[in-house]
mmCIF file of C-alpha atoms in Angstrom:
data_model
loop_
_atom_site.group_PDB
_atom_site.id
_atom_site.type_symbol
_atom_site.label_atom_id
_atom_site.label_comp_id
_atom_site.label_asym_id
_atom_site.label_seq_id
_atom_site.Cartn_x
_atom_site.Cartn_y
_atom_site.Cartn_z
ATOM 1 C CA UNK A 469 128.588 48.499 82.355
ATOM 2 C CA UNK A 470 127.139 47.340 85.657
ATOM 3 C CA UNK A 471 129.105 48.220 88.767
ATOM 4 C CA UNK A 472 128.384 47.444 92.364
ATOM 5 C CA UNK A 473 130.458 48.848 95.194
ATOM 6 C CA UNK A 474 130.558 47.969 98.854
ATOM 7 C CA UNK A 475 132.835 49.021 101.675
ATOM 8 C CA UNK A 476 133.485 46.770 104.657
ATOM 9 C CA UNK A 477 136.194 46.775 107.333
ATOM 10 C CA UNK A 478 139.193 48.205 105.498
ATOM 11 C CA UNK A 479 138.306 46.462 102.279
ATOM 12 C CA UNK A 480 136.746 47.749 99.123
ATOM 13 C CA UNK A 481 134.794 45.298 97.035
ATOM 14 C CA UNK A 482 134.120 46.059 93.392
ATOM 15 C CA UNK A 483 131.974 44.103 90.947
ATOM 16 C CA UNK A 484 132.921 45.694 87.611
ATOM 17 C CA UNK A 485 132.071 43.170 84.920
ATOM 18 C CA UNK A 486 129.156 43.829 82.540
ATOM 19 C CA UNK A 487 127.035 41.112 84.157
ATOM 20 C CA UNK A 488 128.280 41.804 87.686
ATOM 21 C CA UNK A 489 129.603 38.262 87.989
ATOM 22 C CA UNK A 490 133.103 38.922 89.359
ATOM 23 C CA UNK A 491 134.204 40.065 92.809
ATOM 24 C CA UNK A 492 137.342 42.174 93.269
ATOM 25 C CA UNK A 493 138.563 43.184 96.727
ATOM 26 C CA UNK A 494 141.068 45.945 97.453
ATOM 27 C CA UNK A 495 142.937 46.736 100.658
ATOM 28 C CA UNK A 496 142.357 50.339 101.724
ATOM 29 C CA UNK A 497 144.954 50.844 104.435
ATOM 30 C CA UNK A 498 146.593 53.709 102.501
ATOM 31 C CA UNK A 499 145.897 53.170 98.809
ATOM 32 C CA UNK A 500 143.693 50.754 96.903
ATOM 33 C CA UNK A 501 145.753 47.582 96.437
ATOM 34 C CA UNK A 502 144.170 44.495 94.835
ATOM 35 C CA UNK A 503 143.963 41.583 97.277
ATOM 36 C CA UNK A 504 145.724 38.454 95.982
ATOM 37 C CA UNK A 505 143.451 35.748 94.617
ATOM 38 C CA UNK A 506 140.836 38.074 93.116
ATOM 39 C CA UNK A 507 138.771 38.408 91.030
ATOM 40 C CA UNK A 508 136.593 35.459 91.974
ATOM 41 C CA UNK A 509 133.140 34.488 90.834
ATOM 42 C CA UNK A 510 130.222 35.291 93.107
ATOM 43 C CA UNK A 511 129.707 31.549 93.617
ATOM 44 C CA UNK A 512 133.324 31.153 94.800
ATOM 45 C CA UNK A 513 133.034 34.035 97.266
ATOM 46 C CA UNK A 514 129.557 33.519 98.750
ATOM 47 C CA UNK A 515 127.023 30.711 99.065
ATOM 48 C CA UNK A 516 123.937 32.201 97.439
ATOM 49 C CA UNK A 517 122.168 29.438 95.496
ATOM 50 C CA UNK A 518 121.273 30.333 91.932
ATOM 51 C CA UNK A 519 122.977 33.740 91.916
ATOM 52 C CA UNK A 520 125.806 34.031 89.409
ATOM 53 C CA UNK A 521 125.553 37.795 88.797
ATOM 54 C CA UNK A 522 124.288 40.821 90.723
ATOM 55 C CA UNK A 523 123.263 44.360 89.847
ATOM 56 C CA UNK A 524 124.423 45.909 93.131
ATOM 57 C CA UNK A 525 126.059 44.956 96.425
ATOM 58 C CA UNK A 526 126.491 46.887 99.664
ATOM 59 C CA UNK A 527 127.117 46.683 103.385
ATOM 60 C CA UNK A 528 126.042 49.207 106.001
ATOM 61 C CA UNK A 529 128.376 50.659 108.646
ATOM 62 C CA UNK A 530 129.107 48.443 111.660
ATOM 63 C CA UNK A 531 127.347 45.442 110.101
ATOM 64 C CA UNK A 532 128.525 42.022 108.973
ATOM 65 C CA UNK A 533 125.584 41.764 106.561
ATOM 66 C CA UNK A 534 126.123 41.971 102.812
ATOM 67 C CA UNK A 535 123.156 42.782 100.593
ATOM 68 C CA UNK A 536 123.123 41.604 96.977
ATOM 69 C CA UNK A 537 120.534 42.967 94.538
ATOM 70 C CA UNK A 538 119.560 41.166 91.353
ATOM 71 C CA UNK A 539 116.544 42.584 89.507
ATOM 72 C CA UNK A 540 113.931 43.338 92.155
ATOM 73 C CA UNK A 541 115.245 40.708 94.603
ATOM 74 C CA UNK A 542 117.549 41.413 97.534
ATOM 75 C CA UNK A 543 119.608 38.649 99.133
ATOM 76 C CA UNK A 544 121.205 38.863 102.581
ATOM 77 C CA UNK A 545 124.615 37.251 103.076
ATOM 78 C CA UNK A 546 126.259 36.888 106.495
ATOM 79 C CA UNK A 547 129.885 37.891 105.908
ATOM 80 C CA UNK A 548 130.997 35.818 108.904
ATOM 81 C CA UNK A 549 129.727 32.587 107.329
ATOM 82 C CA UNK A 550 129.659 33.753 103.662
ATOM 83 C CA UNK A 551 126.222 32.104 103.351
ATOM 84 C CA UNK A 552 122.808 33.437 102.417
ATOM 85 C CA UNK A 553 120.735 34.264 105.476
ATOM 86 C CA UNK A 554 116.996 33.801 105.026
ATOM 87 C CA UNK A 555 114.902 34.025 101.884
ATOM 88 C CA UNK A 556 115.368 36.691 99.221
ATOM 89 C CA UNK A 557 113.150 39.758 99.652
ATOM 90 C CA UNK A 558 111.358 41.687 96.920
ATOM 91 C CA UNK A 559 112.134 45.402 96.578
ATOM 92 C CA UNK A 560 110.209 48.007 94.585
ATOM 93 C CA UNK A 561 113.127 48.814 92.272
ATOM 94 C CA UNK A 562 113.379 46.452 89.313
ATOM 95 C CA UNK A 563 116.397 48.206 87.792
ATOM 96 C CA UNK A 564 119.368 49.012 90.036
ATOM 97 C CA UNK A 565 122.802 50.060 88.783
ATOM 98 C CA UNK A 566 124.486 50.322 92.178
ATOM 99 C CA UNK A 567 123.774 50.872 95.866
ATOM 100 C CA UNK A 568 125.553 52.451 98.820
ATOM 101 C CA UNK A 569 124.862 52.506 102.545
ATOM 102 C CA UNK A 570 126.523 54.925 104.953
ATOM 103 C CA UNK A 571 125.775 56.935 108.095
ATOM 104 C CA UNK A 572 123.316 59.065 106.075
ATOM 105 C CA UNK A 573 121.233 56.110 104.885
ATOM 106 C CA UNK A 574 120.839 53.772 101.932
ATOM 107 C CA UNK A 575 121.108 55.010 98.353
ATOM 108 C CA UNK A 576 119.838 53.084 95.327
ATOM 109 C CA UNK A 577 121.231 54.287 91.979
ATOM 110 C CA UNK A 578 119.669 53.911 88.540
ATOM 111 C CA UNK A 579 120.799 55.936 85.527
ATOM 112 C CA UNK A 580 121.245 59.606 86.516
ATOM 113 C CA UNK A 581 118.973 59.224 89.557
ATOM 114 C CA UNK A 582 119.283 58.060 93.146
ATOM 115 C CA UNK A 583 116.672 57.074 95.731
ATOM 116 C CA UNK A 584 117.350 57.641 99.424
ATOM 117 C CA UNK A 585 116.088 55.445 102.261
ATOM 118 C CA UNK A 586 116.709 55.785 105.981
ATOM 119 C CA UNK A 587 117.891 52.160 106.135
ATOM 120 C CA UNK A 588 117.416 48.695 104.637
ATOM 121 C CA UNK A 589 114.187 48.175 106.584
ATOM 122 C CA UNK A 590 112.647 51.283 105.007
ATOM 123 C CA UNK A 591 113.569 49.995 101.523
ATOM 124 C CA UNK A 592 112.028 46.594 102.260
ATOM 125 C CA UNK A 593 108.821 48.177 103.598
ATOM 126 C CA UNK A 594 108.452 50.680 100.721
ATOM 127 C CA UNK A 595 105.422 50.324 98.469
ATOM 128 C CA UNK A 596 106.495 53.194 96.213
ATOM 129 C CA UNK A 597 109.830 54.824 95.480
ATOM 130 C CA UNK A 598 110.710 58.122 97.140
ATOM 131 C CA UNK A 599 111.250 61.152 94.925
ATOM 132 C CA UNK A 600 114.274 60.638 92.697
ATOM 133 C CA UNK A 601 117.301 62.834 93.258
ATOM 134 C CA UNK A 602 119.911 63.820 90.682
ATOM 135 C CA UNK A 603 123.252 62.068 91.235
ATOM 136 C CA UNK A 604 125.321 64.810 89.573
ATOM 137 C CA UNK A 605 123.849 67.659 91.595
ATOM 138 C CA UNK A 606 123.758 65.859 94.960
ATOM 139 C CA UNK A 607 126.927 63.774 94.966
ATOM 140 C CA UNK A 608 129.147 65.707 92.547
ATOM 141 C CA UNK A 609 127.869 69.241 93.227
ATOM 142 C CA UNK A 610 127.435 69.821 89.472
#
């Protein structure tokens, strides 16, 4: 099952369907409460021509940019306008299960492995993937 998670301004967005085609948003003031009117299709939520499913979605802290990953293409969406901003960019990862961006950087997840980048710009400039880390040992302390 494909899942993509993003966090943005007291909301938690979750794309849980097998094809990553639905958007669910939860309020995070105290507990995760589904926001009325969701799930919605990606096309209903954002204007990204030709994209009906994604493999991963994320925002970075203090940013109104949403990044959607489908295959090895990354799309930028301005959350203020809900429209795609600029052309899609090619990334070196062709298989992405999820992604996360926080104060420590950008993490791309695939299977049991993660790949760490300083920021989105470093991912876009990469010509080869950094050494893979183990999700269980790094994030779950297993």
